[in-house]
């Protein structure tokens, strides 16, 4: 069962976005997000989507937008490193949250990772010397209004041949689950933000409608697991 089609997306500021990186509530909430990723099966959703999207050519350069502390991508790298060799990974986030231990773990897997602490819209304005083979984002796009998303997705499309994301799904079951994240041990920040995230989430083909030049891309947008909404864009020239 889904929400009525007339219910609009509601994008409101989330508490975590305004807390300093060293605030104990923020630190705890970022740990909560790891639990939420596991509850949503984000890693499995991301891995399956990437395996299909990159079947013609394993990536050598990757970028994650809204990477946080890099823990999700480290879990992905652990799974993919036996098949994806020597990947160069950029971890972009407004805050500098990726520690040296995490970067060292990527190196042990044969990957080269670096943190890019910058705002995503500053990234859009920066010159790009070489595009990324893959750009991904997880629980990130729902923070932006449709006009901001249109600009962001256009910038992504100009910088890669493959884009994959997993976001909250704006439906009854995910909304009900968002009110129950306290059962995962979530703090007050996460409990409020989880509900806001679902209200700002996606359904149907909302991201596809904002993607630029759809005729030159293979687009797939679908329910992912019990609570997620996935979007995959593969440039036709980059696909098999």
PDB file of C-alpha atoms in Angstrom:
ATOM      1  CA  UNK A   1       0.000   0.000   0.000  1.00  0.00           C
ATOM      2  CA  UNK A   2       1.385   3.420  -0.927  1.00  0.00           C
ATOM      3  CA  UNK A   3       0.571   7.004  -0.095  1.00  0.00           C
ATOM      4  CA  UNK A   4      -2.004   8.726  -2.219  1.00  0.00           C
ATOM      5  CA  UNK A   5      -0.389  10.077  -5.354  1.00  0.00           C
ATOM      6  CA  UNK A   6      -1.323  13.625  -4.393  1.00  0.00           C
ATOM      7  CA  UNK A   7       0.899  13.672  -1.299  1.00  0.00           C
ATOM      8  CA  UNK A   8       3.857  15.914  -2.180  1.00  0.00           C
ATOM      9  CA  UNK A   9       7.428  15.468  -1.095  1.00  0.00           C
ATOM     10  CA  UNK A  10       8.179  17.451   2.037  1.00  0.00           C
ATOM     11  CA  UNK A  11      11.817  18.461   2.360  1.00  0.00           C
ATOM     12  CA  UNK A  12      12.677  19.894   5.760  1.00  0.00           C
ATOM     13  CA  UNK A  13      16.079  20.462   7.403  1.00  0.00           C
ATOM     14  CA  UNK A  14      17.256  17.446   9.381  1.00  0.00           C
ATOM     15  CA  UNK A  15      18.759  17.881  12.831  1.00  0.00           C
ATOM     16  CA  UNK A  16      22.017  16.106  12.006  1.00  0.00           C
ATOM     17  CA  UNK A  17      22.764  18.564   9.201  1.00  0.00           C
ATOM     18  CA  UNK A  18      23.036  21.471  11.656  1.00  0.00           C
ATOM     19  CA  UNK A  19      25.047  19.775  14.404  1.00  0.00           C
ATOM     20  CA  UNK A  20      28.829  20.232  14.646  1.00  0.00           C
ATOM     21  CA  UNK A  21      30.790  17.135  13.667  1.00  0.00           C
ATOM     22  CA  UNK A  22      32.110  16.716  17.224  1.00  0.00           C
ATOM     23  CA  UNK A  23      28.728  17.045  18.923  1.00  0.00           C
ATOM     24  CA  UNK A  24      28.089  13.781  20.832  1.00  0.00           C
ATOM     25  CA  UNK A  25      24.532  13.663  19.482  1.00  0.00           C
ATOM     26  CA  UNK A  26      25.859  13.860  15.927  1.00  0.00           C
ATOM     27  CA  UNK A  27      28.470  11.188  16.576  1.00  0.00           C
ATOM     28  CA  UNK A  28      25.821   8.879  17.990  1.00  0.00           C
ATOM     29  CA  UNK A  29      23.446   9.612  15.100  1.00  0.00           C
ATOM     30  CA  UNK A  30      26.117   8.674  12.556  1.00  0.00           C
ATOM     31  CA  UNK A  31      26.455   5.331  14.319  1.00  0.00           C
ATOM     32  CA  UNK A  32      22.673   5.011  14.115  1.00  0.00           C
ATOM     33  CA  UNK A  33      22.905   5.547  10.364  1.00  0.00           C
ATOM     34  CA  UNK A  34      25.106   2.478  10.086  1.00  0.00           C
ATOM     35  CA  UNK A  35      22.325   0.455  11.722  1.00  0.00           C
ATOM     36  CA  UNK A  36      19.744   2.012   9.416  1.00  0.00           C
ATOM     37  CA  UNK A  37      21.831   1.110   6.361  1.00  0.00           C
ATOM     38  CA  UNK A  38      21.841  -2.483   7.575  1.00  0.00           C
ATOM     39  CA  UNK A  39      18.094  -2.452   8.245  1.00  0.00           C
ATOM     40  CA  UNK A  40      17.483  -1.074   4.750  1.00  0.00           C
ATOM     41  CA  UNK A  41      19.956  -3.542   3.149  1.00  0.00           C
ATOM     42  CA  UNK A  42      21.588  -0.560   1.464  1.00  0.00           C
ATOM     43  CA  UNK A  43      24.823  -2.422   0.813  1.00  0.00           C
ATOM     44  CA  UNK A  44      23.102  -5.312  -0.960  1.00  0.00           C
ATOM     45  CA  UNK A  45      20.958  -2.933  -3.006  1.00  0.00           C
ATOM     46  CA  UNK A  46      23.992  -0.894  -4.006  1.00  0.00           C
ATOM     47  CA  UNK A  47      26.110  -3.935  -4.841  1.00  0.00           C
ATOM     48  CA  UNK A  48      23.457  -5.533  -7.048  1.00  0.00           C
ATOM     49  CA  UNK A  49      22.797  -2.298  -8.905  1.00  0.00           C
ATOM     50  CA  UNK A  50      26.497  -1.654  -9.479  1.00  0.00           C
ATOM     51  CA  UNK A  51      27.164  -5.209 -10.641  1.00  0.00           C
ATOM     52  CA  UNK A  52      24.544  -4.799 -13.356  1.00  0.00           C
ATOM     53  CA  UNK A  53      25.470  -1.223 -14.275  1.00  0.00           C
ATOM     54  CA  UNK A  54      29.201  -1.974 -14.605  1.00  0.00           C
ATOM     55  CA  UNK A  55      29.029  -5.436 -16.179  1.00  0.00           C
ATOM     56  CA  UNK A  56      30.572  -4.118 -19.409  1.00  0.00           C
ATOM     57  CA  UNK A  57      33.476  -2.393 -17.672  1.00  0.00           C
ATOM     58  CA  UNK A  58      34.494  -2.565 -13.991  1.00  0.00           C
ATOM     59  CA  UNK A  59      35.113   0.943 -12.620  1.00  0.00           C
ATOM     60  CA  UNK A  60      38.547   2.380 -12.014  1.00  0.00           C
ATOM     61  CA  UNK A  61      37.444   5.776 -10.663  1.00  0.00           C
ATOM     62  CA  UNK A  62      34.512   6.169  -8.265  1.00  0.00           C
ATOM     63  CA  UNK A  63      32.949   8.984  -6.272  1.00  0.00           C
ATOM     64  CA  UNK A  64      30.449   8.822  -3.437  1.00  0.00           C
ATOM     65  CA  UNK A  65      28.406  11.935  -2.713  1.00  0.00           C
ATOM     66  CA  UNK A  66      27.408  12.456   0.908  1.00  0.00           C
ATOM     67  CA  UNK A  67      29.899   9.790   1.933  1.00  0.00           C
ATOM     68  CA  UNK A  68      29.825  10.521   5.661  1.00  0.00           C
ATOM     69  CA  UNK A  69      32.548   8.573   7.446  1.00  0.00           C
ATOM     70  CA  UNK A  70      33.147   6.271   4.448  1.00  0.00           C
ATOM     71  CA  UNK A  71      32.040   3.140   6.319  1.00  0.00           C
ATOM     72  CA  UNK A  72      29.411   2.073   3.773  1.00  0.00           C
ATOM     73  CA  UNK A  73      31.834   2.331   0.863  1.00  0.00           C
ATOM     74  CA  UNK A  74      34.450   0.438   2.846  1.00  0.00           C
ATOM     75  CA  UNK A  75      31.986  -2.429   3.241  1.00  0.00           C
ATOM     76  CA  UNK A  76      31.311  -2.291  -0.507  1.00  0.00           C
ATOM     77  CA  UNK A  77      35.028  -2.236  -1.283  1.00  0.00           C
ATOM     78  CA  UNK A  78      35.570  -5.310   0.901  1.00  0.00           C
ATOM     79  CA  UNK A  79      33.056  -7.205  -1.236  1.00  0.00           C
ATOM     80  CA  UNK A  80      34.144  -5.866  -4.616  1.00  0.00           C
ATOM     81  CA  UNK A  81      37.935  -5.667  -4.274  1.00  0.00           C
ATOM     82  CA  UNK A  82      38.537  -9.247  -5.493  1.00  0.00           C
ATOM     83  CA  UNK A  83      36.920  -8.267  -8.829  1.00  0.00           C
ATOM     84  CA  UNK A  84      37.469  -4.499  -8.960  1.00  0.00           C
ATOM     85  CA  UNK A  85      41.210  -3.957  -8.756  1.00  0.00           C
ATOM     86  CA  UNK A  86      43.014  -0.716  -8.044  1.00  0.00           C
ATOM     87  CA  UNK A  87      39.940   1.498  -7.747  1.00  0.00           C
ATOM     88  CA  UNK A  88      40.530   5.189  -7.051  1.00  0.00           C
ATOM     89  CA  UNK A  89      37.742   6.361  -4.736  1.00  0.00           C
ATOM     90  CA  UNK A  90      36.738   9.902  -3.767  1.00  0.00           C
ATOM     91  CA  UNK A  91      34.575  10.352  -0.674  1.00  0.00           C
ATOM     92  CA  UNK A  92      32.799  13.705  -0.809  1.00  0.00           C
ATOM     93  CA  UNK A  93      30.998  15.120   2.196  1.00  0.00           C
ATOM     94  CA  UNK A  94      30.368  18.583   3.606  1.00  0.00           C
ATOM     95  CA  UNK A  95      32.157  17.495   6.799  1.00  0.00           C
ATOM     96  CA  UNK A  96      35.593  15.915   7.057  1.00  0.00           C
ATOM     97  CA  UNK A  97      34.570  12.645   8.721  1.00  0.00           C
ATOM     98  CA  UNK A  98      36.790  10.018   7.072  1.00  0.00           C
ATOM     99  CA  UNK A  99      39.609   9.076   9.444  1.00  0.00           C
ATOM    100  CA  UNK A 100      43.053   7.732   8.608  1.00  0.00           C
ATOM    101  CA  UNK A 101      42.148   4.225   9.811  1.00  0.00           C
ATOM    102  CA  UNK A 102      39.376   4.042   7.219  1.00  0.00           C
ATOM    103  CA  UNK A 103      41.676   5.279   4.448  1.00  0.00           C
ATOM    104  CA  UNK A 104      44.256   2.691   5.522  1.00  0.00           C
ATOM    105  CA  UNK A 105      41.629  -0.050   5.298  1.00  0.00           C
ATOM    106  CA  UNK A 106      40.951   0.925   1.684  1.00  0.00           C
ATOM    107  CA  UNK A 107      44.676   0.749   0.952  1.00  0.00           C
ATOM    108  CA  UNK A 108      44.844  -2.746   2.410  1.00  0.00           C
ATOM    109  CA  UNK A 109      42.204  -3.759  -0.143  1.00  0.00           C
ATOM    110  CA  UNK A 110      44.263  -2.315  -2.981  1.00  0.00           C
ATOM    111  CA  UNK A 111      42.055   0.744  -3.376  1.00  0.00           C
ATOM    112  CA  UNK A 112      43.191   4.357  -3.221  1.00  0.00           C
ATOM    113  CA  UNK A 113      40.717   6.501  -1.265  1.00  0.00           C
ATOM    114  CA  UNK A 114      40.719  10.175  -0.368  1.00  0.00           C
ATOM    115  CA  UNK A 115      38.289  12.430   1.463  1.00  0.00           C
ATOM    116  CA  UNK A 116      36.883  15.484  -0.316  1.00  0.00           C
ATOM    117  CA  UNK A 117      35.404  17.721   2.408  1.00  0.00           C
ATOM    118  CA  UNK A 118      33.283  20.166   0.423  1.00  0.00           C
ATOM    119  CA  UNK A 119      29.685  21.135  -0.248  1.00  0.00           C
ATOM    120  CA  UNK A 120      28.168  19.290  -3.176  1.00  0.00           C
ATOM    121  CA  UNK A 121      27.189  22.528  -4.935  1.00  0.00           C
ATOM    122  CA  UNK A 122      30.755  23.795  -4.611  1.00  0.00           C
ATOM    123  CA  UNK A 123      31.749  20.511  -6.250  1.00  0.00           C
ATOM    124  CA  UNK A 124      29.376  21.297  -9.109  1.00  0.00           C
ATOM    125  CA  UNK A 125      31.179  24.581  -9.684  1.00  0.00           C
ATOM    126  CA  UNK A 126      34.661  23.061  -9.611  1.00  0.00           C
ATOM    127  CA  UNK A 127      36.393  22.130 -12.881  1.00  0.00           C
ATOM    128  CA  UNK A 128      36.671  18.403 -13.592  1.00  0.00           C
ATOM    129  CA  UNK A 129      39.839  17.174 -15.266  1.00  0.00           C
ATOM    130  CA  UNK A 130      38.636  13.584 -15.647  1.00  0.00           C
ATOM    131  CA  UNK A 131      35.151  12.109 -15.235  1.00  0.00           C
ATOM    132  CA  UNK A 132      34.409   9.313 -12.787  1.00  0.00           C
ATOM    133  CA  UNK A 133      33.426   5.874 -14.074  1.00  0.00           C
ATOM    134  CA  UNK A 134      30.802   5.614 -11.337  1.00  0.00           C
ATOM    135  CA  UNK A 135      29.159   8.120  -9.018  1.00  0.00           C
ATOM    136  CA  UNK A 136      26.916   6.888  -6.237  1.00  0.00           C
ATOM    137  CA  UNK A 137      24.913   8.402  -3.400  1.00  0.00           C
ATOM    138  CA  UNK A 138      23.094   6.803  -0.494  1.00  0.00           C
ATOM    139  CA  UNK A 139      20.459   8.453   1.705  1.00  0.00           C
ATOM    140  CA  UNK A 140      21.631  11.756   0.260  1.00  0.00           C
ATOM    141  CA  UNK A 141      19.415  13.005  -2.576  1.00  0.00           C
ATOM    142  CA  UNK A 142      16.327  13.255  -0.404  1.00  0.00           C
ATOM    143  CA  UNK A 143      17.862  16.283   1.347  1.00  0.00           C
ATOM    144  CA  UNK A 144      17.268  18.457  -1.737  1.00  0.00           C
ATOM    145  CA  UNK A 145      14.247  20.154  -3.269  1.00  0.00           C
ATOM    146  CA  UNK A 146      13.295  19.318  -6.854  1.00  0.00           C
ATOM    147  CA  UNK A 147      14.932  22.450  -8.284  1.00  0.00           C
ATOM    148  CA  UNK A 148      18.161  21.624  -6.453  1.00  0.00           C
ATOM    149  CA  UNK A 149      17.928  18.005  -7.534  1.00  0.00           C
ATOM    150  CA  UNK A 150      17.555  18.959 -11.177  1.00  0.00           C
ATOM    151  CA  UNK A 151      20.766  20.993 -10.965  1.00  0.00           C
ATOM    152  CA  UNK A 152      22.594  18.280  -9.021  1.00  0.00           C
ATOM    153  CA  UNK A 153      21.553  15.460 -11.339  1.00  0.00           C
ATOM    154  CA  UNK A 154      22.611  17.483 -14.375  1.00  0.00           C
ATOM    155  CA  UNK A 155      26.039  17.944 -12.823  1.00  0.00           C
ATOM    156  CA  UNK A 156      26.298  14.251 -12.036  1.00  0.00           C
ATOM    157  CA  UNK A 157      25.299  13.300 -15.585  1.00  0.00           C
ATOM    158  CA  UNK A 158      28.039  15.525 -17.004  1.00  0.00           C
ATOM    159  CA  UNK A 159      30.691  13.880 -14.808  1.00  0.00           C
ATOM    160  CA  UNK A 160      30.043  10.143 -15.132  1.00  0.00           C
ATOM    161  CA  UNK A 161      28.655   7.358 -17.272  1.00  0.00           C
ATOM    162  CA  UNK A 162      27.048   5.470 -14.363  1.00  0.00           C
ATOM    163  CA  UNK A 163      25.067   6.815 -11.413  1.00  0.00           C
ATOM    164  CA  UNK A 164      23.510   4.667  -8.690  1.00  0.00           C
ATOM    165  CA  UNK A 165      21.668   5.744  -5.551  1.00  0.00           C
ATOM    166  CA  UNK A 166      19.542   4.272  -2.776  1.00  0.00           C
ATOM    167  CA  UNK A 167      17.095   6.574  -0.992  1.00  0.00           C
ATOM    168  CA  UNK A 168      14.152   6.307   1.417  1.00  0.00           C
ATOM    169  CA  UNK A 169      10.904   5.216  -0.237  1.00  0.00           C
ATOM    170  CA  UNK A 170       7.944   7.509   0.406  1.00  0.00           C
ATOM    171  CA  UNK A 171       5.344   4.922   1.288  1.00  0.00           C
ATOM    172  CA  UNK A 172       3.327   3.701   4.250  1.00  0.00           C
ATOM    173  CA  UNK A 173       5.603   0.849   5.362  1.00  0.00           C
ATOM    174  CA  UNK A 174       8.823   2.898   5.381  1.00  0.00           C
ATOM    175  CA  UNK A 175       7.040   5.706   7.207  1.00  0.00           C
ATOM    176  CA  UNK A 176       5.774   3.309   9.860  1.00  0.00           C
ATOM    177  CA  UNK A 177       9.272   1.848  10.210  1.00  0.00           C
ATOM    178  CA  UNK A 178      10.781   5.326  10.575  1.00  0.00           C
ATOM    179  CA  UNK A 179       8.724   5.799  13.736  1.00  0.00           C
ATOM    180  CA  UNK A 180      10.253   2.622  15.155  1.00  0.00           C
ATOM    181  CA  UNK A 181      13.985   3.306  14.774  1.00  0.00           C
ATOM    182  CA  UNK A 182      14.181   3.633  18.549  1.00  0.00           C
ATOM    183  CA  UNK A 183      14.074  -0.175  18.509  1.00  0.00           C
ATOM    184  CA  UNK A 184      17.499  -0.023  16.823  1.00  0.00           C
ATOM    185  CA  UNK A 185      18.781   2.081  19.727  1.00  0.00           C
ATOM    186  CA  UNK A 186      18.557   5.343  17.771  1.00  0.00           C
ATOM    187  CA  UNK A 187      18.901   8.617  19.622  1.00  0.00           C
ATOM    188  CA  UNK A 188      16.506  11.576  19.489  1.00  0.00           C
ATOM    189  CA  UNK A 189      18.274  13.137  16.503  1.00  0.00           C
ATOM    190  CA  UNK A 190      17.963   9.987  14.422  1.00  0.00           C
ATOM    191  CA  UNK A 191      14.392   9.371  15.533  1.00  0.00           C
ATOM    192  CA  UNK A 192      13.289  12.756  14.210  1.00  0.00           C
ATOM    193  CA  UNK A 193      15.444  12.688  11.084  1.00  0.00           C
ATOM    194  CA  UNK A 194      14.258   9.212  10.078  1.00  0.00           C
ATOM    195  CA  UNK A 195      10.660  10.420   9.786  1.00  0.00           C
ATOM    196  CA  UNK A 196      11.690  13.554   7.898  1.00  0.00           C
ATOM    197  CA  UNK A 197      13.756  11.422   5.515  1.00  0.00           C
ATOM    198  CA  UNK A 198      10.790   9.299   4.482  1.00  0.00           C
ATOM    199  CA  UNK A 199       8.613  12.369   3.899  1.00  0.00           C
ATOM    200  CA  UNK A 200      11.393  13.686   1.638  1.00  0.00           C
ATOM    201  CA  UNK A 201      11.920  10.322  -0.064  1.00  0.00           C
ATOM    202  CA  UNK A 202      10.955   9.153  -3.527  1.00  0.00           C
ATOM    203  CA  UNK A 203       8.506   6.886  -5.277  1.00  0.00           C
ATOM    204  CA  UNK A 204       7.484   5.899  -8.805  1.00  0.00           C
ATOM    205  CA  UNK A 205       9.692   7.622 -11.431  1.00  0.00           C
ATOM    206  CA  UNK A 206      10.344  10.914  -9.670  1.00  0.00           C
ATOM    207  CA  UNK A 207      14.123  10.887 -10.104  1.00  0.00           C
ATOM    208  CA  UNK A 208      13.896   9.730 -13.713  1.00  0.00           C
ATOM    209  CA  UNK A 209      11.694  12.736 -14.442  1.00  0.00           C
ATOM    210  CA  UNK A 210      14.469  15.042 -13.215  1.00  0.00           C
ATOM    211  CA  UNK A 211      17.329  13.321 -15.041  1.00  0.00           C
ATOM    212  CA  UNK A 212      18.710  15.299 -18.011  1.00  0.00           C
ATOM    213  CA  UNK A 213      18.754  13.993 -21.600  1.00  0.00           C
ATOM    214  CA  UNK A 214      16.987  10.696 -20.812  1.00  0.00           C
ATOM    215  CA  UNK A 215      17.112   9.557 -24.449  1.00  0.00           C
ATOM    216  CA  UNK A 216      20.860   8.981 -24.127  1.00  0.00           C
ATOM    217  CA  UNK A 217      20.649   7.037 -20.872  1.00  0.00           C
ATOM    218  CA  UNK A 218      19.280   3.728 -19.672  1.00  0.00           C
ATOM    219  CA  UNK A 219      17.230   4.676 -16.588  1.00  0.00           C
ATOM    220  CA  UNK A 220      15.840   2.286 -14.013  1.00  0.00           C
ATOM    221  CA  UNK A 221      13.965   3.354 -10.902  1.00  0.00           C
ATOM    222  CA  UNK A 222      12.430   0.798  -8.581  1.00  0.00           C
ATOM    223  CA  UNK A 223      11.459  -0.295  -5.074  1.00  0.00           C
ATOM    224  CA  UNK A 224      14.492  -1.725  -3.334  1.00  0.00           C
ATOM    225  CA  UNK A 225      13.887  -3.966  -0.345  1.00  0.00           C
ATOM    226  CA  UNK A 226      11.270  -3.151   2.241  1.00  0.00           C
ATOM    227  CA  UNK A 227      12.148   0.507   2.728  1.00  0.00           C
ATOM    228  CA  UNK A 228      14.380   1.711  -0.099  1.00  0.00           C
ATOM    229  CA  UNK A 229      14.005   3.366  -3.478  1.00  0.00           C
ATOM    230  CA  UNK A 230      16.801   2.812  -6.016  1.00  0.00           C
ATOM    231  CA  UNK A 231      17.725   4.750  -9.139  1.00  0.00           C
ATOM    232  CA  UNK A 232      20.269   3.676 -11.751  1.00  0.00           C
ATOM    233  CA  UNK A 233      21.393   5.701 -14.778  1.00  0.00           C
ATOM    234  CA  UNK A 234      23.803   4.255 -17.354  1.00  0.00           C
ATOM    235  CA  UNK A 235      24.912   6.288 -20.347  1.00  0.00           C
ATOM    236  CA  UNK A 236      24.066   4.352 -23.499  1.00  0.00           C
ATOM    237  CA  UNK A 237      27.617   4.656 -24.824  1.00  0.00           C
ATOM    238  CA  UNK A 238      28.884   3.160 -21.551  1.00  0.00           C
ATOM    239  CA  UNK A 239      26.571   0.154 -21.522  1.00  0.00           C
ATOM    240  CA  UNK A 240      26.937  -3.236 -23.145  1.00  0.00           C
TER     241      UNK A 240
END
